[in-house]
PDB file of C-alpha atoms in Angstrom:
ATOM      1  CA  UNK A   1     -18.384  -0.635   3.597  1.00  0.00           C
ATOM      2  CA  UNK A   2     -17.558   2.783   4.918  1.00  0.00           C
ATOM      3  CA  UNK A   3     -13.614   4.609   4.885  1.00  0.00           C
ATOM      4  CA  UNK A   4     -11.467   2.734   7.957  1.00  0.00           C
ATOM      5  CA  UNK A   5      -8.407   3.832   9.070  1.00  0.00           C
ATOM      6  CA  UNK A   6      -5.739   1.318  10.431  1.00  0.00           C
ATOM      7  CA  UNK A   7      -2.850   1.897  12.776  1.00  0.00           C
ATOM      8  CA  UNK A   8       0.189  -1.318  13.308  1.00  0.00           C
ATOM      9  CA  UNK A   9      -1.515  -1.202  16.411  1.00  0.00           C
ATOM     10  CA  UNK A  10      -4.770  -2.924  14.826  1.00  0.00           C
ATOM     11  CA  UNK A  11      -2.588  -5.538  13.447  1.00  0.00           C
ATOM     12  CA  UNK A  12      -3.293  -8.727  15.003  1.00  0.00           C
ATOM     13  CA  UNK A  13       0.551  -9.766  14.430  1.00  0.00           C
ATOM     14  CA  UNK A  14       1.321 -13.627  13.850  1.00  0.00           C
ATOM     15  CA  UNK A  15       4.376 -15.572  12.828  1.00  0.00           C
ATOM     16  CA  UNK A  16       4.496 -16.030   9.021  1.00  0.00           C
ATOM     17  CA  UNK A  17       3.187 -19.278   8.510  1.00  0.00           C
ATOM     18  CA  UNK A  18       5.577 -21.648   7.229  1.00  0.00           C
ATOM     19  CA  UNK A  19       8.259 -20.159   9.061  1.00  0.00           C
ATOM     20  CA  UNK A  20       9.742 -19.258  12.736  1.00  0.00           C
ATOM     21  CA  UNK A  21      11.830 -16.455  12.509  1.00  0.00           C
ATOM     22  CA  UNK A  22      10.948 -13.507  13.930  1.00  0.00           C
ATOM     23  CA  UNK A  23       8.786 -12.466  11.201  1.00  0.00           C
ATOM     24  CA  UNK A  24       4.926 -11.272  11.938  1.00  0.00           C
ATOM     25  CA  UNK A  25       2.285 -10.285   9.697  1.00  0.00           C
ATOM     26  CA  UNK A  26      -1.010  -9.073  10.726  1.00  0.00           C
ATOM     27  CA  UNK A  27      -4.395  -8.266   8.432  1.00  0.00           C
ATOM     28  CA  UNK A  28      -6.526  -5.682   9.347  1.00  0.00           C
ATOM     29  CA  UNK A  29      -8.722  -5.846   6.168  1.00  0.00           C
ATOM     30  CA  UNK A  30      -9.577  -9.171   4.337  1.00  0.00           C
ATOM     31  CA  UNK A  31     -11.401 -12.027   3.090  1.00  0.00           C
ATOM     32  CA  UNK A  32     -13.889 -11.469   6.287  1.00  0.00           C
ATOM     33  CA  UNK A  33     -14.450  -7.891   4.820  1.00  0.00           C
ATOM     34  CA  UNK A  34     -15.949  -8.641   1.158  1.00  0.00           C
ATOM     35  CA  UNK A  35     -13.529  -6.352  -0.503  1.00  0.00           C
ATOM     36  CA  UNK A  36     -11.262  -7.126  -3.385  1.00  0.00           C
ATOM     37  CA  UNK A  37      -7.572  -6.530  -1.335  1.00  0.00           C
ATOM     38  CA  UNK A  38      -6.178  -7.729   1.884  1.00  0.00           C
ATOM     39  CA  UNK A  39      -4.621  -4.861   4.216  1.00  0.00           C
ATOM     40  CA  UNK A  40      -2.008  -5.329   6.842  1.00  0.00           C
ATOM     41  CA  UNK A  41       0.981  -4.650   8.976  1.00  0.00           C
ATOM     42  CA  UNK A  42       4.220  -6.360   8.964  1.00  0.00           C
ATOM     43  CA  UNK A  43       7.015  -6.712  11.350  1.00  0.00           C
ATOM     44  CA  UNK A  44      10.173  -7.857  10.814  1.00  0.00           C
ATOM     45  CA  UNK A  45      13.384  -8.633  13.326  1.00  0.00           C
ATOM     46  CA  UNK A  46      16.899  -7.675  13.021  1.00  0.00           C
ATOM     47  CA  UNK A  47      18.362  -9.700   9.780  1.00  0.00           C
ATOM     48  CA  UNK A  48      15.520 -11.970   9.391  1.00  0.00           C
ATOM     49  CA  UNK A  49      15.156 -14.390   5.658  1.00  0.00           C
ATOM     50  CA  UNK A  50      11.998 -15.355   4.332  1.00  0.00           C
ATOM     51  CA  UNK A  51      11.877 -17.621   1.220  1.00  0.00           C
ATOM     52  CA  UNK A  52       8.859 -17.678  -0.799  1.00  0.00           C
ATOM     53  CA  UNK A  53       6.721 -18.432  -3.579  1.00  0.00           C
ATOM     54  CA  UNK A  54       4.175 -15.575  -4.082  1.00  0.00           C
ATOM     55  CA  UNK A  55       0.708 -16.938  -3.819  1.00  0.00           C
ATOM     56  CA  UNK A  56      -0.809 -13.389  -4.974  1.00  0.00           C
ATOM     57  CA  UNK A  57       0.514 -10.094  -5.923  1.00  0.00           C
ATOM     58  CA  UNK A  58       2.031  -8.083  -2.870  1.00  0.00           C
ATOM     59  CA  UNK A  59       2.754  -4.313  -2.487  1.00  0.00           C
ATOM     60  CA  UNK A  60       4.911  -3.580   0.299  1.00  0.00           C
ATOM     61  CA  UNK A  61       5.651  -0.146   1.682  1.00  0.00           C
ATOM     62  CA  UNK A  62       8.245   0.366   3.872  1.00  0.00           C
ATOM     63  CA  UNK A  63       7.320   2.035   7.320  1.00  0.00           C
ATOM     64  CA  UNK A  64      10.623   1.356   9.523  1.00  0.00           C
ATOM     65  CA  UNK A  65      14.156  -0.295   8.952  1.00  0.00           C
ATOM     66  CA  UNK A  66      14.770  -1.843   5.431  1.00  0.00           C
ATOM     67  CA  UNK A  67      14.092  -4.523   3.515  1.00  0.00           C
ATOM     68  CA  UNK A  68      16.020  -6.589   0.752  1.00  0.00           C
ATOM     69  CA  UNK A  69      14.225  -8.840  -1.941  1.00  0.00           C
ATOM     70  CA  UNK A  70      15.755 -10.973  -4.361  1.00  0.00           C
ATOM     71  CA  UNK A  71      14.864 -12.860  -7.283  1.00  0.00           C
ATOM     72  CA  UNK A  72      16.585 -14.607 -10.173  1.00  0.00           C
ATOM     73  CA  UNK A  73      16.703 -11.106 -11.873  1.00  0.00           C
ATOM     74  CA  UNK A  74      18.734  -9.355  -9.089  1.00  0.00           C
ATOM     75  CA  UNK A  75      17.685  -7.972  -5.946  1.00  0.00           C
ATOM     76  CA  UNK A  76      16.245  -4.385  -4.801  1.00  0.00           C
ATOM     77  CA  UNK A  77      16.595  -2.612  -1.378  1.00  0.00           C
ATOM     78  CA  UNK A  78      14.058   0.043   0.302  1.00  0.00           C
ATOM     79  CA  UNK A  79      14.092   2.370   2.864  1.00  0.00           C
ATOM     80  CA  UNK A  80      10.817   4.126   4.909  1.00  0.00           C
ATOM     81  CA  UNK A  81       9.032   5.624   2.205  1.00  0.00           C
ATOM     82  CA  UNK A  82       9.616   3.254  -0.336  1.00  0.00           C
ATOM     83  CA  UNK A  83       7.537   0.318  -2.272  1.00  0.00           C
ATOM     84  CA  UNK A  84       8.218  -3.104  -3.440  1.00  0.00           C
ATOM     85  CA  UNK A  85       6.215  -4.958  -5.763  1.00  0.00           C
ATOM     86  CA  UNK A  86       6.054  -8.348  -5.694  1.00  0.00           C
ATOM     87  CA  UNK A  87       4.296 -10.256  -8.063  1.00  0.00           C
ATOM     88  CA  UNK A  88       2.361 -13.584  -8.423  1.00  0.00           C
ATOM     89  CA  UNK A  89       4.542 -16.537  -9.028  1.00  0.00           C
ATOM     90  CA  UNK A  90       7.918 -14.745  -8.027  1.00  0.00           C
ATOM     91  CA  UNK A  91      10.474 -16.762  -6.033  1.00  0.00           C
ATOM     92  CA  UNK A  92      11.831 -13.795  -3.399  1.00  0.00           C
ATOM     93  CA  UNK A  93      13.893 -13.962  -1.057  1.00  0.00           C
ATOM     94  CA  UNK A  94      12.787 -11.102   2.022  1.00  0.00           C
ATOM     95  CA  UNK A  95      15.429 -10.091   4.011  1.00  0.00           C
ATOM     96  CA  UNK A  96      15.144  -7.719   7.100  1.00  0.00           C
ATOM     97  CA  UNK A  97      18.472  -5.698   8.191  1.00  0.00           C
ATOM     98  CA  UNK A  98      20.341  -5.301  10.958  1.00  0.00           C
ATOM     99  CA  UNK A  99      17.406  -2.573  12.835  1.00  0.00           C
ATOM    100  CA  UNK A 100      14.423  -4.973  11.044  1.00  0.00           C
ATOM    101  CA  UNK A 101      11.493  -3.574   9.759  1.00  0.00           C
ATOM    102  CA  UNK A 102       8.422  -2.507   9.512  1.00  0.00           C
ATOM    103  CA  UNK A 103       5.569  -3.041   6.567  1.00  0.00           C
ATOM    104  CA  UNK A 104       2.493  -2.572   5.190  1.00  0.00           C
ATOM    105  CA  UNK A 105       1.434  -4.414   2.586  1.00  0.00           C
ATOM    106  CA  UNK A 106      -1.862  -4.795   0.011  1.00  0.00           C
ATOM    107  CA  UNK A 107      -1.961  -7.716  -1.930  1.00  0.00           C
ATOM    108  CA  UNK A 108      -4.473  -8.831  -4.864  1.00  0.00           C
ATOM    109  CA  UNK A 109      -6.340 -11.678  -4.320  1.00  0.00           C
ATOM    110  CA  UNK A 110      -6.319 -12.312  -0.781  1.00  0.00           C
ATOM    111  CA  UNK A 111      -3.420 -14.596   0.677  1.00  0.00           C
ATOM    112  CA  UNK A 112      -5.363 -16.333   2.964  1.00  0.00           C
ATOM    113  CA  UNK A 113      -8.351 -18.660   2.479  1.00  0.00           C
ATOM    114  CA  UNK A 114     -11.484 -17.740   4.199  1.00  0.00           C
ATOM    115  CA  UNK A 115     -12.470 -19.412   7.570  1.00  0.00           C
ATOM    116  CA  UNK A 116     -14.078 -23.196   6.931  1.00  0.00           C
TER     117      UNK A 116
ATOM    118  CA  UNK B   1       7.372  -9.445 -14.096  1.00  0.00           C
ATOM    119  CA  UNK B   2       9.960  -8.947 -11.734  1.00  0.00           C
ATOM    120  CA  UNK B   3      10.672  -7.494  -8.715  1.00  0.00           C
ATOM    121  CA  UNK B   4       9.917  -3.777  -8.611  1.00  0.00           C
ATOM    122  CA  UNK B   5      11.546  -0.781  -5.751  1.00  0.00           C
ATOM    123  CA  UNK B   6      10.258   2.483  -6.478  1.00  0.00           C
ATOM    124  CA  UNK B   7      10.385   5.535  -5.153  1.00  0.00           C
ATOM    125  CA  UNK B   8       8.537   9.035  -4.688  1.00  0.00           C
ATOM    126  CA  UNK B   9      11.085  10.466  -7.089  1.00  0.00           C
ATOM    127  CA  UNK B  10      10.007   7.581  -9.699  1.00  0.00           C
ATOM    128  CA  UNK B  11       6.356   8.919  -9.750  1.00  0.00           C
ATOM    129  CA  UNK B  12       5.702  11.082 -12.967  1.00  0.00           C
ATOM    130  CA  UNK B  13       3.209  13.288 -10.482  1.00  0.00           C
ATOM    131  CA  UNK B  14       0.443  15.270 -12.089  1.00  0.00           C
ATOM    132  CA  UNK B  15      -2.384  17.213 -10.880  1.00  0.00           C
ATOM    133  CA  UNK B  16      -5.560  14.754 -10.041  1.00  0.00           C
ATOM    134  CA  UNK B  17      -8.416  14.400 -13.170  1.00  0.00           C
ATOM    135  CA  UNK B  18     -10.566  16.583 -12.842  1.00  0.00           C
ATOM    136  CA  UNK B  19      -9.607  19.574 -10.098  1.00  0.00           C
ATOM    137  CA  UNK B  20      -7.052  22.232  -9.893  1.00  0.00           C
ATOM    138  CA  UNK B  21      -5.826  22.243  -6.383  1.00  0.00           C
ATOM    139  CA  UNK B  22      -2.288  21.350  -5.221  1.00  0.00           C
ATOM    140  CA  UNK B  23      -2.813  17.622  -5.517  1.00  0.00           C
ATOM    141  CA  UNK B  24      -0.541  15.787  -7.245  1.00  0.00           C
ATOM    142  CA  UNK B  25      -0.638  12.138  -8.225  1.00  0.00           C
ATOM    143  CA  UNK B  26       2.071   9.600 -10.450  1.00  0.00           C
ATOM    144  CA  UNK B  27       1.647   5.839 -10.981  1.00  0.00           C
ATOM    145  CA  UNK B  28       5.021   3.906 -10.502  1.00  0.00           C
ATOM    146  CA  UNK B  29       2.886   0.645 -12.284  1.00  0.00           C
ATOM    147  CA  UNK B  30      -0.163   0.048 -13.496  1.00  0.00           C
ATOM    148  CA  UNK B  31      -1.963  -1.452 -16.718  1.00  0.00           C
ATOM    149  CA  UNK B  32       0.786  -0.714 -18.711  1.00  0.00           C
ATOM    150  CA  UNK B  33       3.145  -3.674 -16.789  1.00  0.00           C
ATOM    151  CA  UNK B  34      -0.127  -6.214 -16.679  1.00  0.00           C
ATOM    152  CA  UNK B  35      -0.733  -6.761 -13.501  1.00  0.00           C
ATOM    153  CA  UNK B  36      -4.140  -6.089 -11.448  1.00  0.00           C
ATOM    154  CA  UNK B  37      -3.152  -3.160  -9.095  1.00  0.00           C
ATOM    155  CA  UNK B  38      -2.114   0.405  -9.603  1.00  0.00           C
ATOM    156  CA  UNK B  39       0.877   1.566  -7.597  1.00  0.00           C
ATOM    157  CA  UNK B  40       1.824   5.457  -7.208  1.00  0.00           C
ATOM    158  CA  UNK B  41       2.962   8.194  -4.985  1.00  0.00           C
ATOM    159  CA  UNK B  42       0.561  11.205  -4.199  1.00  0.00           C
ATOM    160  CA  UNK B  43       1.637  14.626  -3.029  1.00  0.00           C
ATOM    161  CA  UNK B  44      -1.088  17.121  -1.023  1.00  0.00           C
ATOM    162  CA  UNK B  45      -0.505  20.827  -0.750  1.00  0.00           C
ATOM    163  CA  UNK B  46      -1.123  22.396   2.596  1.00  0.00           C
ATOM    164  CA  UNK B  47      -4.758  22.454   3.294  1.00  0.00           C
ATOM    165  CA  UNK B  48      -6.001  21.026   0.254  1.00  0.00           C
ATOM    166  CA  UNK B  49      -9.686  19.447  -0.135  1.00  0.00           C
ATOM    167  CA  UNK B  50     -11.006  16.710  -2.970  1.00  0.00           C
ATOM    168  CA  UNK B  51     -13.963  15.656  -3.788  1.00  0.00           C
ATOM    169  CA  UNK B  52     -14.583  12.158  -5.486  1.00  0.00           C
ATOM    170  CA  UNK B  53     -16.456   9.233  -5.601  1.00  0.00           C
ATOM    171  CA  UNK B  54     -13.987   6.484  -5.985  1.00  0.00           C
ATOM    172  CA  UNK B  55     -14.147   4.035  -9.020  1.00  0.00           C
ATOM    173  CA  UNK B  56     -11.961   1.786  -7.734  1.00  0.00           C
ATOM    174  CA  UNK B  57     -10.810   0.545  -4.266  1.00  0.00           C
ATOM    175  CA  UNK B  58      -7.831   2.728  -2.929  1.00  0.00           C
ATOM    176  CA  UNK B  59      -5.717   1.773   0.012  1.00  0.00           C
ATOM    177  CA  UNK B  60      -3.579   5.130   1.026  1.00  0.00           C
ATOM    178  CA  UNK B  61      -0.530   5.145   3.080  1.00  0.00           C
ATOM    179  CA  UNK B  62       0.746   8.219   5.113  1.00  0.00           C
ATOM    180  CA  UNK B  63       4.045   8.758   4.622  1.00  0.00           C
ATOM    181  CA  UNK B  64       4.175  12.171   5.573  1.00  0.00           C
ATOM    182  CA  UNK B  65       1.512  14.917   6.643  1.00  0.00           C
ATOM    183  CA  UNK B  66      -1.516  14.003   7.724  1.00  0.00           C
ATOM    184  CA  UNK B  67      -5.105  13.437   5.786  1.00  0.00           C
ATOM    185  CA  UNK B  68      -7.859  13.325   6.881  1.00  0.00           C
ATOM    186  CA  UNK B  69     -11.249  11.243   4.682  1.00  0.00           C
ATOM    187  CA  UNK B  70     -14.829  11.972   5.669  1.00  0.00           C
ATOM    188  CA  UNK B  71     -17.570  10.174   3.910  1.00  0.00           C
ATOM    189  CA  UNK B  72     -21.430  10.572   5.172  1.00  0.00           C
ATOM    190  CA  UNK B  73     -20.421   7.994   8.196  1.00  0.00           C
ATOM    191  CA  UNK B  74     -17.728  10.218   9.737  1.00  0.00           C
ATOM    192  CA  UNK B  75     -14.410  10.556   9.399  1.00  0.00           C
ATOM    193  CA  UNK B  76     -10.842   9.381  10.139  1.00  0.00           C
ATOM    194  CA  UNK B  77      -7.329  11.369  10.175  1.00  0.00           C
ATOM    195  CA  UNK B  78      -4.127   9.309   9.600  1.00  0.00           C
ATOM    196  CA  UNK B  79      -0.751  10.097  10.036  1.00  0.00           C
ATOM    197  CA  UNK B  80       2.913   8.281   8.715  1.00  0.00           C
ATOM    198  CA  UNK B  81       2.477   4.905   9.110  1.00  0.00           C
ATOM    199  CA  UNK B  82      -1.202   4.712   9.213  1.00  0.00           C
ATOM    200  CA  UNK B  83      -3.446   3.153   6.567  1.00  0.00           C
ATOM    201  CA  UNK B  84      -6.910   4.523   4.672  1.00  0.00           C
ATOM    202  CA  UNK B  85      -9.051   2.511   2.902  1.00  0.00           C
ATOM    203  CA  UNK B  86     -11.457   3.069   0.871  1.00  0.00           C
ATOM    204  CA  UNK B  87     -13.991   0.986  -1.189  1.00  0.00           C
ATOM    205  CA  UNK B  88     -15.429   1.648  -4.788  1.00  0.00           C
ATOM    206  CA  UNK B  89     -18.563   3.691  -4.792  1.00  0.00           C
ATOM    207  CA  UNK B  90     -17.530   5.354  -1.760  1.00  0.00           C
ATOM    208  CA  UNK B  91     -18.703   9.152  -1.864  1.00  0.00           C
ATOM    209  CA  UNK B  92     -15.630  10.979   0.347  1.00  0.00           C
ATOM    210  CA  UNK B  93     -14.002  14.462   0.698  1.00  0.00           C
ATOM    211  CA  UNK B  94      -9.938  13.540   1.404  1.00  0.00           C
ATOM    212  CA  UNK B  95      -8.314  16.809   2.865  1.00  0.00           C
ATOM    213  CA  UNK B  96      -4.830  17.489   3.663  1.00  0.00           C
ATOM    214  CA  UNK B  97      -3.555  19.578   6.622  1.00  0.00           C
ATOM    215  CA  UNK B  98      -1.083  22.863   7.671  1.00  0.00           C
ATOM    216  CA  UNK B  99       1.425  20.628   6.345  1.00  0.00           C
ATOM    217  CA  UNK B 100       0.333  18.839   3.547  1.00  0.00           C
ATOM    218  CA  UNK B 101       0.888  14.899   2.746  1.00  0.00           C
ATOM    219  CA  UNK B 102       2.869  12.794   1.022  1.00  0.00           C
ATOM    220  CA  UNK B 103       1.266   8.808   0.497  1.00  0.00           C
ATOM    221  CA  UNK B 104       1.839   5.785  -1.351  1.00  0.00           C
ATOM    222  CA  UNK B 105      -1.338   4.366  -3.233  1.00  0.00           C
ATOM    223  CA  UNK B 106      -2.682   0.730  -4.600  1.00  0.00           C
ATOM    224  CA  UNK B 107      -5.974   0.416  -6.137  1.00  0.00           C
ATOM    225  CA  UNK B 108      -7.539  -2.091  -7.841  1.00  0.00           C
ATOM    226  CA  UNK B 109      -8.291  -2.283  -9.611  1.00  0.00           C
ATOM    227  CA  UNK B 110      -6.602   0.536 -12.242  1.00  0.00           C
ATOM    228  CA  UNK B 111      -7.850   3.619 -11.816  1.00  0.00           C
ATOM    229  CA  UNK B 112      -6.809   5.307 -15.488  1.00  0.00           C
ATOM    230  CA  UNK B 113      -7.915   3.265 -18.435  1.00  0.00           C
ATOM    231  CA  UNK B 114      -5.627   2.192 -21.051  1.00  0.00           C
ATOM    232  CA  UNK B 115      -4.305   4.635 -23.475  1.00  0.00           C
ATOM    233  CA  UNK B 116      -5.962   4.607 -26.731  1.00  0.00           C
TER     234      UNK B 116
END
């Protein structure tokens, strides 16, 4: 597999599934790919909450707005430029802000299952 | 493991193994904390060039500058925002512009071994 580049704009954005706020997520590399991560874009509305159970490890690196994610231990806020780490088996709460967000993410094994 | 935030000024950056350019690199976590990926912050110099085969995957986000990776299929240039991936084995020259780069990293898996 050669070097790829990926823009948001390559990001086939869908609605979070289990959810229906106004919260997208799109992979551009995956399962479909052979390699070991899944790559992709995330978009976020104003002051949009997403509960969840992480199914795999997630790295998420702020592009746009900010984003808020709490656990039992606390909670942590970042900014454009800035990384959370989320890790398998965490309970988070995601929370966008009042300008929403945008995210890319990289998470270890992939989250979705491959195509039947 | 909890929730992690971190920050470019969390990265303990060091010049890159094995060249002695203006390229600096700092893990935030890796196999010290026990999970699967390695998380850090990277800062280029203006005009800067590295050659490497990679030993692990690396997915790179621009979040400022520009780079641009070339591998013997072509090459791609990414600015803030974008993403570049590349795969293990992968033979590439990664080369920073007038303005040099600033990018947040995950591989997996880690790319330093263990300390002895």
């Amino acid at each position: 597999m050669a070097v790829h580049k990926f823009s948001l704009a390559d990001a086939p954005l869908e609605r979070s599934p289990g959810q229906d706020g106004d919260v997208f997520a799109g992979n551009v590399l995956d399962q479909r790919h052979g390699g070991p991560v899944t790559i992709g874009f995330g978009r976020y509305g104003p002051s949009q909450t997403l509960e969840e159970t992480m199914a795999v490890h997630d790295t998420m690196v702020i592009l746009e707005g900010r984003i808020t994610v709490s656990d039992n231990h606390g909670s942590v806020t970042a900014d454009p430029g800035e990384i959370i780490a989320m890790q398998k088996g965490d309970k988070v709460t995601i929370r966008s802000h009042e300008n929403g967000a945008v995210t890319a993410y990289v998470t270890y094994p992939h989250w979705q299952q491959p195509d039947a």
